[in-house]
């Protein structure tokens, strides 16, 4: 463990760097702690030697390392008391009795994304939400159509489906009629399974091009199911941070946001508000993720905030804890 003075120095450096993104020199520490510059430089050198601080190429100051952030979160961080403005914005959502749970969660995370300048995600599932109400198709060209899925909650999704030229409009119509007859009232999360075990064995009795049409609709519903339980706000917020000036780095992260398999890595495994820094996130080495699992009346899922490694951990942990308590309370 560090000494009391080393803890204070590390905390000062990390919190100043979170605010400014500028390397921190000894002069700031000397002013705050009333220590000699020699003493501070020695302590900073020690913190660098044990891996909590790093030097930059452009300044004599220090910046926190990933290991330093981890120590800070585990030992030095004190969750911030939420401001009255933050509480009011979120409480207004939770007090709105007209909103269903999924809307409460997504709107509260939208607010958190806005006030923290980070990306927010909701990954949830429910057996009682987003049941299929109707499927419609609109011809788009000779080889493609737009499939429109409408749920009982009024949620509408659409996707372009490419089909073989030999597939007739009449066959497509028959498949849609079959889906509407057998799958209406089914949760979107269960439709892919029902397509495979209930529709696939009999579709050949109705249409000739059954394999191509089955696969097209199976792929579409798999994507609808994924979208129905995933909500993202502030997808491009990372562009506002200096450490993401590298276009290729940002592009790589944004591509991960579009990748179903990558997004699923963010799912929380327990109900604590946990902080994952850099490589710990299992998502991208240049970001931190704060996340927790929620559970309410058979509904469960993950709420998460993705931001730079110098995100305001104290504030975001408090915000997520507040949201979780209100969801489950």
Short mmCIF file of C-alpha atoms in Angstrom, two decimals:
data_model
loop_
_atom_site.label_atom_id
_atom_site.label_comp_id
_atom_site.label_asym_id
_atom_site.label_seq_id
_atom_site.Cartn_x
_atom_site.Cartn_y
_atom_site.Cartn_z
CA UNK A 1 0.00 0.00 0.00
CA UNK A 2 1.02 3.60 -0.53
CA UNK A 3 1.73 6.14 2.17
CA UNK A 4 -0.86 8.79 2.96
CA UNK A 5 1.11 11.41 1.04
CA UNK A 6 1.55 9.14 -1.98
CA UNK A 7 -2.19 8.46 -1.97
CA UNK A 8 -2.92 12.18 -1.94
CA UNK A 9 -0.47 12.86 -4.77
CA UNK A 10 -1.84 10.06 -6.95
CA UNK A 11 -5.43 11.15 -6.29
CA UNK A 12 -4.61 14.76 -7.17
CA UNK A 13 -2.87 13.77 -10.39
CA UNK A 14 -5.65 11.46 -11.54
CA UNK A 15 -8.48 13.86 -10.74
CA UNK A 16 -6.71 16.80 -12.39
CA UNK A 17 -5.94 14.70 -15.47
CA UNK A 18 -9.58 13.56 -15.67
CA UNK A 19 -10.64 17.22 -15.80
CA UNK A 20 -7.97 18.64 -18.10
CA UNK A 21 -6.35 15.79 -20.06
CA UNK A 22 -3.06 17.63 -19.46
CA UNK A 23 0.00 15.97 -17.86
CA UNK A 24 0.35 17.02 -14.23
CA UNK A 25 3.59 18.56 -12.96
CA UNK A 26 5.00 18.89 -9.46
CA UNK A 27 4.05 22.57 -9.12
CA UNK A 28 0.34 21.80 -8.75
CA UNK A 29 1.03 19.18 -6.10
CA UNK A 30 3.35 21.52 -4.19
CA UNK A 31 0.65 24.20 -4.01
CA UNK A 32 -2.04 21.86 -2.77
CA UNK A 33 0.01 19.81 -0.29
CA UNK A 34 2.48 22.55 0.69
CA UNK A 35 5.46 20.27 0.05
CA UNK A 36 8.83 21.04 -1.44
CA UNK A 37 9.26 20.38 -5.15
CA UNK A 38 12.07 17.90 -4.41
CA UNK A 39 9.79 15.87 -2.13
CA UNK A 40 6.98 15.83 -4.69
CA UNK A 41 9.28 14.88 -7.56
CA UNK A 42 10.68 11.98 -5.52
CA UNK A 43 7.18 10.73 -4.70
CA UNK A 44 6.10 11.06 -8.34
CA UNK A 45 9.19 9.17 -9.44
CA UNK A 46 8.31 6.39 -7.00
CA UNK A 47 4.71 6.23 -8.29
CA UNK A 48 6.10 6.00 -11.80
CA UNK A 49 8.53 3.24 -10.85
CA UNK A 50 5.75 1.06 -9.42
CA UNK A 51 3.64 1.62 -12.53
CA UNK A 52 0.93 4.01 -11.31
CA UNK A 53 2.11 7.00 -13.36
CA UNK A 54 3.60 7.42 -16.82
CA UNK A 55 5.66 10.10 -18.51
CA UNK A 56 4.57 11.60 -21.79
CA UNK A 57 6.80 12.46 -24.73
CA UNK A 58 5.58 16.05 -24.88
CA UNK A 59 5.73 17.15 -21.24
CA UNK A 60 7.71 16.69 -18.04
CA UNK A 61 4.44 16.04 -16.21
CA UNK A 62 2.90 12.66 -15.48
CA UNK A 63 -0.33 10.96 -16.50
CA UNK A 64 -2.09 8.04 -14.82
CA UNK A 65 -1.42 4.54 -16.08
CA UNK A 66 -4.08 1.86 -16.34
CA UNK A 67 -2.69 0.37 -13.14
CA UNK A 68 -2.92 3.80 -11.50
CA UNK A 69 -6.59 4.16 -12.43
CA UNK A 70 -7.25 0.69 -11.01
CA UNK A 71 -5.65 1.64 -7.69
CA UNK A 72 -7.60 4.89 -7.65
CA UNK A 73 -10.95 3.17 -8.25
CA UNK A 74 -10.26 0.47 -5.65
CA UNK A 75 -8.71 2.61 -2.91
CA UNK A 76 -9.06 6.35 -3.41
CA UNK A 77 -12.31 7.07 -5.22
CA UNK A 78 -15.26 8.40 -3.26
CA UNK A 79 -18.59 8.28 -5.14
CA UNK A 80 -19.77 11.83 -5.67
CA UNK A 81 -22.99 13.09 -4.18
CA UNK A 82 -25.29 13.70 -7.12
CA UNK A 83 -26.17 17.28 -7.94
CA UNK A 84 -29.74 18.45 -7.51
CA UNK A 85 -29.97 19.01 -11.25
CA UNK A 86 -28.90 15.43 -12.04
CA UNK A 87 -31.35 14.00 -9.50
CA UNK A 88 -34.20 16.13 -10.86
CA UNK A 89 -33.56 15.08 -14.47
CA UNK A 90 -33.55 11.39 -13.60
CA UNK A 91 -36.28 11.46 -10.97
CA UNK A 92 -38.65 13.03 -13.49
CA UNK A 93 -38.24 9.91 -15.62
CA UNK A 94 -38.77 7.49 -12.73
CA UNK A 95 -41.83 9.37 -11.48
CA UNK A 96 -43.55 9.23 -14.89
CA UNK A 97 -46.09 6.43 -14.35
CA UNK A 98 -47.07 6.44 -18.03
CA UNK A 99 -43.73 4.97 -19.08
CA UNK A 100 -43.12 1.23 -19.28
CA UNK A 101 -39.95 -0.08 -17.66
CA UNK A 102 -37.98 -0.33 -20.91
CA UNK A 103 -38.67 3.33 -21.70
CA UNK A 104 -37.72 4.39 -18.18
CA UNK A 105 -34.38 2.63 -18.50
CA UNK A 106 -33.52 3.88 -21.99
CA UNK A 107 -34.54 7.49 -21.24
CA UNK A 108 -32.55 7.58 -18.00
CA UNK A 109 -29.48 6.25 -19.80
CA UNK A 110 -29.98 8.83 -22.56
CA UNK A 111 -29.77 11.51 -19.86
CA UNK A 112 -26.64 9.97 -18.35
CA UNK A 113 -24.98 9.91 -21.76
CA UNK A 114 -25.77 13.59 -22.23
CA UNK A 115 -24.53 14.77 -18.84
CA UNK A 116 -21.39 12.61 -18.75
CA UNK A 117 -20.42 12.97 -22.42
CA UNK A 118 -20.01 9.19 -22.64
CA UNK A 119 -21.76 6.40 -24.53
CA UNK A 120 -24.56 4.61 -22.67
CA UNK A 121 -25.89 1.15 -23.40
CA UNK A 122 -28.86 -0.90 -22.29
CA UNK A 123 -28.72 -4.62 -22.97
CA UNK A 124 -31.92 -6.15 -21.68
CA UNK A 125 -34.31 -8.99 -22.24
CA UNK A 126 -37.87 -9.70 -21.24
CA UNK A 127 -40.39 -12.39 -21.98
CA UNK A 128 -43.24 -9.90 -21.75
CA UNK A 129 -41.96 -7.11 -23.99
CA UNK A 130 -41.71 -6.72 -27.75
CA UNK A 131 -43.97 -9.51 -28.90
CA UNK A 132 -44.64 -9.82 -32.59
CA UNK A 133 -47.85 -8.15 -33.69
CA UNK A 134 -47.46 -8.17 -37.46
CA UNK A 135 -45.00 -8.64 -40.30
CA UNK A 136 -45.33 -6.73 -43.55
CA UNK A 137 -43.18 -6.65 -46.68
CA UNK A 138 -42.77 -3.93 -49.26
CA UNK A 139 -41.13 -4.71 -52.64
CA UNK A 140 -37.98 -2.65 -53.12
CA UNK A 141 -36.62 -4.04 -56.35
CA UNK A 142 -36.74 -7.26 -58.35
CA UNK A 143 -34.35 -8.91 -55.92
CA UNK A 144 -35.00 -7.18 -52.61
CA UNK A 145 -37.79 -6.19 -50.27
CA UNK A 146 -38.23 -4.31 -47.03
CA UNK A 147 -39.43 -6.43 -44.13
CA UNK A 148 -41.31 -4.43 -41.50
CA UNK A 149 -41.82 -5.87 -38.03
CA UNK A 150 -44.38 -4.32 -35.68
CA UNK A 151 -44.52 -5.30 -32.00
CA UNK A 152 -47.40 -5.15 -29.54
CA UNK A 153 -45.65 -2.21 -27.83
CA UNK A 154 -45.70 -0.15 -31.03
CA UNK A 155 -42.03 -0.74 -31.76
CA UNK A 156 -41.29 -0.81 -35.49
CA UNK A 157 -38.18 -2.20 -37.15
CA UNK A 158 -37.37 -2.63 -40.81
CA UNK A 159 -34.65 -4.39 -42.75
CA UNK A 160 -33.85 -4.83 -46.42
CA UNK A 161 -33.91 -8.51 -47.44
CA UNK A 162 -32.22 -9.71 -50.61
CA UNK A 163 -33.88 -12.62 -52.40
CA UNK A 164 -33.12 -14.73 -55.44
CA UNK A 165 -34.62 -13.59 -58.74
CA UNK A 166 -36.53 -16.88 -58.97
CA UNK A 167 -38.54 -16.12 -55.85
CA UNK A 168 -41.99 -14.92 -56.83
CA UNK A 169 -43.97 -12.21 -55.01
CA UNK A 170 -46.65 -14.80 -54.38
CA UNK A 171 -44.19 -17.05 -52.53
CA UNK A 172 -43.05 -14.16 -50.38
CA UNK A 173 -46.68 -13.36 -49.60
CA UNK A 174 -47.30 -16.97 -48.51
CA UNK A 175 -44.29 -16.93 -46.17
CA UNK A 176 -45.45 -13.67 -44.56
CA UNK A 177 -48.95 -15.11 -44.11
CA UNK A 178 -47.44 -18.19 -42.48
CA UNK A 179 -45.35 -16.10 -40.07
CA UNK A 180 -48.31 -13.91 -39.16
CA UNK A 181 -50.51 -16.96 -38.59
CA UNK A 182 -48.09 -18.95 -36.44
CA UNK A 183 -45.80 -16.44 -34.73
CA UNK A 184 -47.96 -13.44 -33.76
CA UNK A 185 -47.78 -13.03 -29.97
CA UNK A 186 -44.30 -14.55 -29.77
CA UNK A 187 -41.52 -12.56 -28.06
CA UNK A 188 -38.97 -11.37 -30.61
CA UNK A 189 -36.25 -13.11 -28.64
CA UNK A 190 -37.96 -16.46 -29.27
CA UNK A 191 -38.86 -16.03 -32.94
CA UNK A 192 -35.59 -17.33 -34.40
CA UNK A 193 -36.04 -20.53 -32.43
CA UNK A 194 -39.66 -20.92 -33.53
CA UNK A 195 -38.71 -20.26 -37.14
CA UNK A 196 -36.22 -23.10 -36.97
CA UNK A 197 -38.36 -25.66 -35.18
CA UNK A 198 -41.90 -24.76 -36.26
CA UNK A 199 -41.72 -22.92 -39.59
CA UNK A 200 -38.74 -24.59 -41.26
CA UNK A 201 -40.20 -28.13 -41.19
CA UNK A 202 -43.42 -27.06 -42.96
CA UNK A 203 -42.41 -24.12 -45.16
CA UNK A 204 -41.62 -26.44 -48.06
CA UNK A 205 -45.30 -27.37 -48.22
CA UNK A 206 -46.19 -23.80 -49.16
CA UNK A 207 -43.39 -22.36 -51.29
CA UNK A 208 -40.83 -23.74 -53.74
CA UNK A 209 -37.97 -21.41 -52.84
CA UNK A 210 -38.38 -22.21 -49.16
CA UNK A 211 -34.69 -22.47 -48.24
CA UNK A 212 -33.77 -19.01 -49.55
CA UNK A 213 -36.83 -17.36 -48.02
CA UNK A 214 -36.45 -19.15 -44.70
CA UNK A 215 -32.81 -18.06 -44.37
CA UNK A 216 -33.63 -14.47 -45.34
CA UNK A 217 -36.36 -14.14 -42.71
CA UNK A 218 -34.33 -16.04 -40.10
CA UNK A 219 -31.45 -13.57 -40.49
CA UNK A 220 -33.83 -10.61 -40.35
CA UNK A 221 -35.55 -11.76 -37.17
CA UNK A 222 -32.22 -12.53 -35.51
CA UNK A 223 -31.27 -8.90 -36.05
CA UNK A 224 -34.68 -7.65 -34.92
CA UNK A 225 -34.35 -9.67 -31.72
CA UNK A 226 -30.92 -8.18 -31.05
CA UNK A 227 -32.11 -4.63 -31.68
CA UNK A 228 -35.19 -5.11 -29.52
CA UNK A 229 -33.10 -5.56 -26.38
CA UNK A 230 -30.23 -3.19 -27.18
CA UNK A 231 -30.31 0.60 -26.90
CA UNK A 232 -27.31 2.90 -27.35
CA UNK A 233 -27.06 6.64 -26.76
CA UNK A 234 -24.15 8.96 -27.46
CA UNK A 235 -22.47 6.57 -29.86
CA UNK A 236 -20.05 9.26 -31.11
CA UNK A 237 -19.40 10.94 -27.75
CA UNK A 238 -15.85 9.58 -27.72
CA UNK A 239 -15.04 11.95 -30.58
CA UNK A 240 -15.16 14.78 -28.02
CA UNK A 241 -12.11 13.47 -26.15
CA UNK A 242 -8.56 14.43 -27.03
CA UNK A 243 -7.25 10.89 -26.68
CA UNK A 244 -9.46 9.80 -29.54
CA UNK A 245 -8.07 12.23 -32.13
CA UNK A 246 -6.65 9.21 -33.94
CA UNK A 247 -9.23 8.50 -36.64
CA UNK A 248 -8.33 4.82 -36.99
CA UNK A 249 -8.69 4.29 -33.24
CA UNK A 250 -12.15 5.88 -33.17
CA UNK A 251 -13.22 4.00 -36.28
CA UNK A 252 -12.23 0.73 -34.65
CA UNK A 253 -14.31 1.46 -31.54
CA UNK A 254 -17.32 2.63 -33.56
CA UNK A 255 -17.13 -0.57 -35.61
CA UNK A 256 -17.24 -2.53 -32.36
CA UNK A 257 -20.39 -0.64 -31.39
CA UNK A 258 -21.96 -2.01 -34.59
CA UNK A 259 -20.82 -5.57 -33.92
CA UNK A 260 -23.32 -7.76 -32.07
CA UNK A 261 -20.65 -10.11 -30.72
CA UNK A 262 -18.51 -7.24 -29.43
CA UNK A 263 -21.46 -5.52 -27.76
CA UNK A 264 -22.43 -8.73 -25.98
CA UNK A 265 -19.04 -8.66 -24.26
CA UNK A 266 -20.34 -5.66 -22.29
CA UNK A 267 -23.09 -7.67 -20.58
CA UNK A 268 -22.74 -7.59 -16.80
CA UNK A 269 -22.40 -10.79 -14.81
CA UNK A 270 -23.64 -9.54 -11.43
CA UNK A 271 -25.63 -6.79 -9.76
CA UNK A 272 -22.76 -4.72 -8.41
CA UNK A 273 -21.70 -1.48 -10.09
CA UNK A 274 -18.32 -2.56 -11.46
CA UNK A 275 -15.54 -0.62 -13.16
CA UNK A 276 -13.49 -2.21 -15.96
CA UNK A 277 -10.47 -0.23 -17.13
CA UNK A 278 -8.74 -0.62 -20.49
CA UNK A 279 -7.91 -4.26 -21.19
CA UNK A 280 -10.15 -5.34 -18.27
CA UNK A 281 -13.19 -4.27 -20.31
CA UNK A 282 -12.70 -7.16 -22.76
CA UNK A 283 -14.04 -4.67 -25.31
CA UNK A 284 -11.28 -2.19 -26.16
CA UNK A 285 -7.98 -1.33 -24.47
CA UNK A 286 -8.56 2.41 -24.86
CA UNK A 287 -11.87 2.66 -22.99
CA UNK A 288 -13.27 2.04 -19.54
CA UNK A 289 -16.70 0.56 -18.91
CA UNK A 290 -18.81 0.99 -15.80
CA UNK A 291 -21.73 -1.43 -15.72
CA UNK A 292 -24.22 -3.27 -13.59
CA UNK A 293 -27.01 -5.79 -13.97
CA UNK A 294 -30.62 -4.87 -13.15
CA UNK A 295 -33.57 -7.11 -12.36
CA UNK A 296 -37.20 -6.09 -11.95
CA UNK A 297 -40.42 -8.14 -12.22
CA UNK A 298 -38.94 -10.70 -14.59
CA UNK A 299 -37.07 -8.10 -16.62
CA UNK A 300 -33.30 -8.17 -16.46
CA UNK A 301 -30.38 -6.75 -18.36
CA UNK A 302 -27.26 -4.60 -18.28
CA UNK A 303 -26.85 -0.85 -18.05
CA UNK A 304 -23.39 0.41 -18.94
CA UNK A 305 -21.39 3.56 -19.62
CA UNK A 306 -18.44 3.48 -22.05
CA UNK A 307 -15.91 6.30 -22.01
CA UNK A 308 -12.20 7.12 -22.01
CA UNK A 309 -9.94 5.77 -19.29
CA UNK A 310 -9.98 9.27 -17.76
CA UNK A 311 -13.76 9.23 -17.36
CA UNK A 312 -15.27 10.76 -14.22
CA UNK A 313 -15.50 7.48 -12.30
CA UNK A 314 -16.85 9.02 -9.11
CA UNK A 315 -19.79 10.69 -10.82
CA UNK A 316 -20.70 7.86 -13.17
CA UNK A 317 -20.64 5.20 -10.44
CA UNK A 318 -23.07 7.34 -8.44
CA UNK A 319 -25.35 7.85 -11.44
CA UNK A 320 -25.51 4.15 -12.31
CA UNK A 321 -26.11 3.21 -8.69
CA UNK A 322 -28.97 5.74 -8.52
CA UNK A 323 -30.55 4.36 -11.71
CA UNK A 324 -30.21 0.75 -10.56
CA UNK A 325 -31.80 1.49 -7.19
CA UNK A 326 -34.72 3.29 -8.83
CA UNK A 327 -35.26 0.52 -11.37
CA UNK A 328 -35.34 -2.18 -8.73
CA UNK A 329 -36.92 -0.16 -5.92
#
